[in-house]
Amino acid sequence: MSIEKTLFTAADKMRGAMDAGEYKHIALGLLFLRYVSEAFERRQSYILEDGGDPEDRDEYLAENTFYVPPSARWSTLAEKSKDARIGVMIDDAMRLIEAENTSLKGALPKVFGRESIDRAMLTGLIDLFSNLKLEGTGADFDLIGRIYEYCIGEFASSEGKRGGEFYTPKSVVDTLIEMIEPTRGRVYDPCCGTGGFFVQSEKFIDAHQGQRDDIAIYGQERNHTTFGLARMNLAIRGIFADIRWNSEGTLLRDEFPDERFDYILANPPFNISDWSGDLLREDHRWRFGAPPVGNANFAWIQHVHAHLSSAGIGGVVMANGSMSSMSGGEGEIRQALVQGDAVDCMVALPGQLFYGTQIPACLWILARDKSNGIAMDEKLRDRRGEVLFIDARKMGALVPGSRKQKELSAEEIRRIAATYHAWRGEAREGSYEDVPGFCKSATLEEIADHNFVLTPGRYVGAGAAEEDDEAFEEKFERLMGTLREQFSEGRRLEAEIETRLGALG
């Protein structure tokens, strides 16, 4: 069992009957407090070695380390963990940290002093996080970041549908990141949730020996508590970003109306009807047609496309209905998007990937200009007049221990991304070829023949039948035997039902 899972399991046992949605703020808030105190104390030791003033706030902020006042430090709170006022002390610590570090203003939870919060639970969590073994190296912060991310995912799973509103499953995030390949430039998420796309973007850059400073991160989020989780998540990872809380929502009041971005990643809420679409009929973002007032799917798609830079690439997670719906003018918008060469690739995902819903989803990969582009230092080929379709519905397997949650494996994510990269001309992935049942590069004429419906299954066709070594005669006889058994069992059950019904009469 990984340390992330071990720690989450131990922490979750202390939750008792508390709702997972409330408990996550308790556990994640304390984990954040543990992180900022650890980072502070390490910086403090360097300052002392250099003969500096260990209580000089600027000494910390200059090194992008949060200043933690004495009474807010983990060591202070850990000593008083059994104090009856520990909840109030933690709330005060959160306020002090926010007061000393303006970038955290309003981000930290102050719920620990409530009457309903079990003091024994707080004591248990403080002891648990105090015992988290750290090695005194930079890898410790990566460990805390992984634990934080793991806990967010597990709490999202516990919350079901509500969890899906603030957390995108990791395998979906990984698929988009691997396809988009954000390496340098400006990265944006218009509904950033807890910041999962940003964390994975940084990981992608690390994995490809890039420089973290080569990207600048921007995002906005409507839910204030989720906004706080995102800021803590990014702070733990040492990611500095321009994330804004937008209570009116991205579509109604765009926080970055004049900005353009090189990479955009988004998992907006599906099929929302209360997006104030009636107030936005003439919005400049609707280049391909005004979205229907009763469904925001094509508002999100066009918002992403409108914010792409001249060679920008965007990836949007969408409900499957967006690929084929004709209501409210959506068919015409989709046609305009295809004919305007805004759509680069469509991916049909397997079902059961999302928390609390069985609704199948797809990925829209959008490009501002398909005639150009650079990815991983390679110039992309001219893809105008073509769209790549990938049918990944047969991929994915149940998450260990779950009977309803699926995830894509690293190999499956790699296959999807490599297919897209090969298709758009990245030489290191070799030449692209259509694979029946999996991928197809279609022309605009072929898409028009399907009335601009973008469901990959319509284009990739059926895959090759799986071969087996069983001779036809043997297989036929075996299957006939199975069929005869099932007929026999059917007759037996029919007789039994009649007998029991007769007894009732």
XYZ file of C-alpha atoms in Angstrom:
505
model
C 0.000 0.000 0.000
C 1.396 3.424 -0.941
C 2.068 6.012 1.737
C -0.660 8.197 0.197
C -3.240 5.453 0.574
C -2.046 4.477 4.042
C -2.319 8.042 5.273
C -5.704 8.635 3.672
C -7.089 5.388 5.100
C -5.907 6.362 8.587
C -7.297 9.881 8.253
C -10.614 8.673 6.862
C -11.123 6.350 9.841
C -11.258 9.431 12.048
C -14.024 10.962 9.948
C -16.714 8.965 11.711
C -20.138 10.086 10.608
C -18.969 13.431 9.280
C -19.874 14.176 5.673
C -16.909 13.699 3.321
C -17.550 17.109 1.772
C -17.062 18.810 5.149
C -14.272 16.552 6.345
C -12.076 17.215 3.316
C -11.630 20.832 4.410
C -10.517 19.636 7.858
C -8.019 17.053 6.631
C -6.671 19.016 3.658
C -6.446 22.214 5.707
C -4.329 20.508 8.363
C -2.156 18.874 5.713
C -1.551 22.303 4.199
C -0.638 23.659 7.635
C 1.862 20.830 8.031
C 3.375 21.742 4.644
C 3.763 25.497 5.201
C 5.289 24.929 8.633
C 7.787 22.395 7.280
C 8.777 24.715 4.423
C 9.062 27.619 6.857
C 11.271 25.747 9.316
C 13.646 24.621 6.579
C 14.005 28.158 5.303
C 14.457 29.316 8.885
C 17.404 26.954 9.398
C 19.128 28.375 6.279
C 18.613 31.930 7.539
C 20.074 31.038 10.926
C 23.103 29.422 9.273
C 23.682 32.616 7.305
C 23.372 34.734 10.452
C 20.147 36.389 9.329
C 17.047 37.336 11.292
C 14.836 34.221 11.498
C 11.742 36.339 12.142
C 12.267 38.701 9.201
C 9.201 38.091 7.054
C 10.885 39.345 3.896
C 13.601 36.692 4.175
C 10.915 34.080 3.531
C 8.808 35.830 0.950
C 11.934 36.567 -1.127
C 12.392 32.809 -1.535
C 8.707 32.125 -2.259
C 8.259 30.596 1.189
C 5.188 31.466 3.249
C 5.935 33.236 6.531
C 4.347 31.385 9.463
C 3.941 33.331 12.750
C 5.100 31.484 15.922
C 1.619 30.645 17.239
C 0.586 29.275 13.811
C 3.487 26.849 13.442
C 2.808 23.157 13.393
C 5.153 22.467 16.290
C 3.202 24.911 18.471
C -0.148 23.401 17.574
C 1.136 19.832 17.934
C 2.201 20.570 21.516
C -1.322 21.753 22.289
C -3.190 19.135 20.240
C -5.090 17.871 23.303
C -6.098 21.349 24.448
C -9.868 21.826 24.532
C -9.430 25.009 22.459
C -7.340 23.363 19.717
C -10.010 24.011 17.069
C -10.045 27.731 17.796
C -6.239 27.773 17.831
C -6.136 26.231 14.344
C -8.639 28.772 13.021
C -6.514 31.564 14.495
C -3.420 30.029 12.883
C -5.121 30.036 9.491
C -6.062 33.716 9.896
C -2.531 34.663 10.937
C -0.993 32.898 7.947
C -3.405 34.620 5.580
C -2.629 38.000 7.195
C 1.111 37.502 6.694
C 0.833 36.103 3.148
C -1.574 38.085 1.007
C -1.480 35.513 -1.814
C -3.337 33.135 0.521
C -5.996 35.631 1.570
C -9.356 33.891 1.767
C -7.943 30.524 0.712
C -7.597 28.708 4.032
C -10.469 26.978 5.863
C -11.556 28.364 9.238
C -13.964 25.668 10.356
C -12.000 23.888 13.055
C -13.469 25.772 16.038
C -17.091 24.912 15.294
C -19.073 23.195 18.049
C -19.823 20.287 15.738
C -16.141 19.468 15.169
C -14.928 16.598 17.343
C -11.811 17.710 19.257
C -10.565 14.124 19.494
C -10.654 13.942 15.692
C -8.514 17.057 15.416
C -6.044 15.665 17.938
C -5.894 12.400 16.009
C -5.261 14.133 12.694
C -2.539 16.366 14.152
C -0.811 13.314 15.617
C -1.168 11.459 12.299
C 0.354 14.261 10.242
C 3.054 14.868 12.876
C 4.162 11.273 12.404
C 4.476 11.704 8.633
C 8.107 10.799 8.128
C 10.025 13.395 6.160
C 13.617 13.074 5.015
C 14.619 16.716 5.026
C 14.950 16.904 1.220
C 12.980 18.557 -1.553
C 11.321 15.205 -2.234
C 9.332 15.680 0.981
C 7.281 18.433 -0.600
C 6.575 16.250 -3.607
C 5.368 13.591 -1.147
C 3.038 16.043 0.635
C 1.782 17.196 -2.771
C 1.036 13.611 -3.789
C -0.770 12.975 -0.510
C -2.849 16.143 -0.958
C -3.739 15.187 -4.535
C -4.569 11.600 -3.529
C -6.820 12.808 -0.715
C -8.682 15.192 -3.057
C -9.338 12.292 -5.426
C -10.521 9.980 -2.638
C -12.801 12.631 -1.144
C -14.224 13.307 -4.621
C -14.948 9.598 -4.941
C -16.690 9.605 -1.531
C -18.802 12.590 -2.488
C -19.980 10.998 -5.737
C -21.611 13.466 -8.128
C -20.614 16.486 -6.008
C -17.017 15.280 -6.167
C -17.137 15.423 -9.933
C -17.802 19.149 -9.694
C -14.376 19.932 -8.293
C -12.177 17.035 -9.364
C -11.411 15.580 -12.794
C -10.317 11.928 -12.576
C -6.580 11.600 -12.921
C -6.583 9.343 -15.987
C -8.726 11.883 -17.885
C -6.382 14.715 -16.864
C -3.367 12.639 -17.872
C -4.894 11.852 -21.283
C -5.476 15.513 -22.112
C -2.056 16.582 -20.834
C -0.289 13.850 -22.815
C -2.181 14.816 -25.965
C -1.766 18.591 -25.605
C 1.898 18.486 -24.436
C 2.150 21.815 -22.575
C 5.867 22.592 -22.465
C 6.173 26.355 -22.672
C 3.884 29.345 -22.926
C 0.620 30.273 -21.252
C -1.658 27.560 -19.831
C -5.291 28.297 -18.935
C -8.214 26.456 -17.351
C -11.508 28.396 -17.418
C -13.095 26.254 -14.676
C -10.046 25.026 -12.819
C -11.611 23.109 -9.909
C -8.807 22.058 -7.563
C -6.103 22.761 -10.171
C -5.472 19.201 -11.333
C -4.618 20.212 -14.906
C -1.987 22.663 -13.641
C -0.333 20.132 -11.338
C -0.177 17.572 -14.140
C 1.192 20.197 -16.550
C 4.105 20.792 -14.197
C 4.637 17.059 -13.884
C 4.639 16.759 -17.684
C 7.337 19.405 -17.943
C 9.410 17.689 -15.240
C 9.056 14.353 -17.024
C 10.370 15.868 -20.238
C 13.261 17.730 -18.613
C 11.699 21.106 -19.274
C 11.804 24.257 -17.183
C 8.849 25.000 -14.925
C 9.451 28.701 -15.407
C 8.705 28.264 -19.109
C 4.971 28.219 -18.464
C 2.627 30.751 -16.899
C -0.627 29.503 -15.413
C -4.031 31.168 -15.432
C -7.416 29.985 -14.238
C -10.768 30.916 -12.800
C -13.210 29.078 -10.585
C -16.765 29.881 -9.530
C -17.000 27.862 -6.285
C -15.162 29.684 -3.507
C -14.348 26.640 -1.376
C -13.009 24.818 -4.438
C -11.023 27.958 -5.260
C -9.406 27.676 -1.813
C -8.547 24.006 -2.360
C -6.927 24.895 -5.703
C -4.757 27.610 -4.162
C -3.566 25.278 -1.415
C -2.959 22.508 -3.972
C -0.822 24.784 -6.149
C 0.994 26.311 -3.162
C 2.036 22.872 -1.913
C 3.466 22.181 -5.361
C 5.280 25.495 -5.414
C 3.212 26.566 -8.425
C 2.564 30.284 -8.677
C -0.433 31.078 -10.814
C -2.973 33.757 -11.593
C -6.098 32.015 -10.314
C -9.196 34.122 -9.844
C -12.443 33.520 -8.013
C -15.342 34.439 -10.278
C -18.690 34.221 -8.499
C -20.667 34.958 -11.653
C -19.049 32.220 -13.703
C -16.611 32.237 -16.593
C -19.197 32.465 -19.352
C -21.107 35.422 -17.875
C -18.106 37.430 -16.618
C -14.868 36.372 -18.278
C -11.921 37.250 -16.008
C -9.474 37.186 -18.947
C -11.466 38.680 -21.822
C -8.472 39.935 -23.804
C -5.951 37.198 -23.039
C -4.882 34.445 -25.409
C -3.282 31.184 -24.337
C -1.042 28.542 -25.906
C -2.685 25.622 -24.094
C -6.187 25.445 -22.676
C -7.498 22.502 -20.686
C -11.057 22.366 -19.417
C -13.566 20.031 -17.837
C -16.641 22.259 -17.625
C -19.944 21.110 -16.099
C -21.949 19.147 -18.660
C -25.268 20.286 -20.116
C -25.885 23.207 -17.732
C -28.991 25.241 -18.563
C -28.661 28.150 -16.079
C -25.664 29.840 -17.674
C -27.397 33.170 -18.452
C -27.245 32.390 -22.145
C -30.108 34.812 -22.834
C -27.829 37.679 -21.717
C -25.007 36.652 -24.035
C -26.654 36.315 -27.450
C -24.258 38.775 -29.135
C -21.052 37.733 -27.352
C -17.959 37.951 -29.565
C -16.855 34.453 -28.512
C -19.658 32.809 -30.512
C -17.791 32.928 -33.798
C -19.399 29.686 -34.948
C -22.928 30.490 -33.796
C -24.787 31.495 -30.632
C -25.149 28.477 -28.299
C -28.677 27.490 -27.254
C -29.924 29.243 -24.118
C -30.790 25.887 -22.548
C -27.384 24.216 -22.854
C -23.896 25.686 -22.363
C -21.843 22.899 -23.969
C -21.078 24.851 -27.148
C -20.536 28.037 -25.158
C -17.665 26.314 -23.329
C -16.231 24.881 -26.560
C -16.285 28.293 -28.233
C -14.965 30.057 -25.109
C -11.907 27.793 -25.264
C -11.405 28.297 -28.995
C -11.776 32.081 -28.686
C -8.967 32.208 -26.115
C -6.418 30.212 -28.138
C -3.296 31.988 -29.335
C -2.345 31.872 -33.029
C -0.862 28.381 -32.682
C -2.811 27.379 -29.561
C -4.218 23.937 -28.779
C -7.159 23.310 -26.458
C -8.678 20.189 -24.930
C -12.224 20.095 -23.555
C -13.974 17.248 -21.733
C -17.568 17.142 -22.926
C -20.724 15.101 -22.667
C -21.113 12.654 -25.547
C -24.262 14.435 -26.699
C -22.119 17.320 -27.953
C -20.884 15.077 -30.778
C -24.300 14.446 -32.288
C -27.008 16.716 -30.858
C -29.072 18.735 -33.337
C -31.260 20.690 -30.929
C -31.073 24.450 -30.455
C -28.817 24.952 -33.458
C -26.027 22.764 -32.036
C -25.777 20.825 -35.303
C -25.121 24.043 -37.216
C -22.484 25.197 -34.696
C -20.725 21.839 -34.917
C -20.759 22.037 -38.718
C -19.283 25.545 -38.596
C -16.569 24.378 -36.194
C -15.593 21.550 -38.557
C -15.725 23.655 -41.716
C -13.787 26.389 -39.926
C -11.008 23.882 -39.173
C -11.400 24.449 -35.442
C -11.602 20.736 -34.575
C -8.343 18.786 -34.598
C -9.295 15.500 -32.947
C -12.246 13.774 -31.267
C -11.826 11.017 -28.668
C -14.701 8.866 -27.401
C -13.886 7.820 -23.827
C -15.076 4.683 -22.042
C -17.976 5.034 -19.604
C -17.702 5.064 -15.801
C -14.620 7.320 -15.704
C -16.331 10.080 -13.734
C -17.447 10.186 -10.118
C -21.100 9.747 -9.372
C -22.280 9.505 -12.957
C -22.310 6.859 -15.636
C -22.603 9.499 -18.358
C -20.088 8.787 -21.134
C -17.834 11.627 -22.151
C -15.561 12.623 -24.993
C -12.596 14.896 -25.631
C -12.673 17.764 -28.097
C -9.182 18.790 -29.213
C -9.341 22.249 -30.770
C -6.707 24.157 -32.755
C -6.586 27.820 -33.658
C -4.636 27.240 -36.854
C -4.200 23.682 -38.138
C -1.734 24.790 -40.799
C 1.015 25.321 -38.256
C 2.109 24.634 -34.687
C 5.070 23.327 -32.747
C 4.988 20.548 -30.180
C 8.011 19.290 -28.238
C 10.223 21.328 -30.603
C 8.793 19.632 -33.697
C 6.897 21.505 -36.386
C 3.445 20.050 -36.946
C 2.130 19.232 -40.410
C -0.700 21.070 -42.124
C -3.892 19.286 -40.955
C -6.432 21.537 -42.578
C -9.360 19.650 -44.079
C -8.867 16.632 -41.772
C -10.074 15.522 -38.349
C -8.680 12.588 -36.384
C -11.212 10.301 -34.695
C -10.160 7.970 -31.864
C -12.566 5.464 -30.363
C -11.312 4.553 -26.874
C -14.609 3.197 -25.575
C -13.225 -0.305 -25.200
C -10.351 0.866 -23.071
C -10.280 1.244 -19.291
C -10.656 -1.158 -16.388
C -12.289 -0.974 -12.985
C -10.243 0.768 -10.309
C -9.025 -1.870 -7.816
C -11.572 -2.104 -5.018
C -14.319 -0.347 -6.984
C -17.291 -1.908 -8.735
C -18.314 1.141 -10.723
C -15.288 3.392 -11.237
C -13.048 2.869 -14.259
C -9.703 4.366 -15.187
C -7.427 4.316 -18.230
C -4.047 2.643 -17.819
C -0.780 4.425 -18.552
C -0.372 2.240 -21.660
C -3.824 3.168 -22.955
C -3.200 6.882 -22.363
C 0.109 6.519 -24.141
C -1.559 4.836 -27.143
C -4.196 7.583 -27.492
C -1.618 10.380 -27.223
C 0.910 8.706 -29.528
C -1.778 8.202 -32.188
C -2.660 11.889 -32.087
C 1.000 12.937 -32.146
C 1.803 10.673 -35.095
C -1.244 11.985 -36.980
C -0.231 15.605 -36.551
C 3.274 14.852 -37.794
C 5.509 14.427 -34.744
C 8.308 12.331 -36.224
C 9.348 10.631 -32.977
C 6.001 8.776 -32.945
C 6.503 7.329 -36.446
C 4.054 7.499 -39.318
C 0.308 7.531 -38.745
C -2.009 4.804 -40.063
C -5.739 4.287 -39.639
C -6.544 1.341 -37.368
C -10.015 -0.162 -37.927
C -12.016 -0.002 -34.731
C -9.660 2.508 -33.099
C -8.649 5.529 -35.191
C -9.442 7.162 -38.517
C -8.282 10.356 -40.208
C -11.389 11.680 -41.961
C -11.729 14.403 -44.583
C -14.293 17.170 -44.384
C -16.189 15.441 -47.222
C -16.442 12.233 -45.197
C -17.626 14.191 -42.158
C -20.202 15.993 -44.293
C -21.467 12.572 -45.434
C -22.240 11.902 -41.760
C -24.057 15.231 -41.451
C -21.213 16.587 -39.286
C -21.893 14.169 -36.476
C -18.519 13.688 -34.760
C -19.004 10.363 -32.976
C -15.740 8.444 -33.592
C -17.551 5.110 -33.866
C -19.095 6.278 -37.153
C -15.671 6.727 -38.729
C -13.327 4.099 -37.287
C -15.540 1.145 -38.263
C -15.400 -2.258 -36.651
C -12.131 -3.661 -35.396
C -10.708 -6.941 -36.585
C -12.362 -9.921 -34.993
C -10.311 -11.499 -32.277
C -8.779 -14.728 -33.424
C -8.634 -17.851 -31.327
C -7.160 -21.271 -31.775
C -10.416 -23.223 -31.400
C -11.495 -25.139 -34.500
C -14.827 -24.025 -35.956
C -16.535 -27.428 -35.525
C -15.468 -27.627 -31.886
C -16.481 -24.047 -31.187
C -19.880 -24.551 -32.885
C -20.572 -27.681 -30.876
C -19.497 -26.003 -27.631
C -21.711 -22.990 -28.202
C -24.662 -25.233 -29.186
C -24.172 -27.150 -25.969
C -24.271 -23.924 -23.988
C -27.412 -22.853 -25.831
C -29.146 -26.194 -25.122
C -28.281 -25.867 -21.428
C -29.729 -22.390 -21.317
C -32.937 -23.513 -23.077
C -33.266 -26.335 -20.570
C -32.723 -24.006 -17.628
C -35.290 -21.619 -19.101
C -37.910 -24.392 -19.286
C -37.168 -25.448 -15.711
C -37.567 -21.908 -14.394
C -40.796 -21.469 -16.355
C -42.251 -24.627 -14.813
C -41.167 -23.581 -11.332
C -42.765 -20.158 -11.677
C -46.043 -21.716 -12.853
C -45.993 -24.136 -9.911
C -45.457 -21.357 -7.377
C -48.107 -19.137 -8.901
C -50.484 -22.105 -8.853
C -49.804 -22.624 -5.165
C -50.747 -19.001 -4.486
C -54.030 -19.487 -6.358
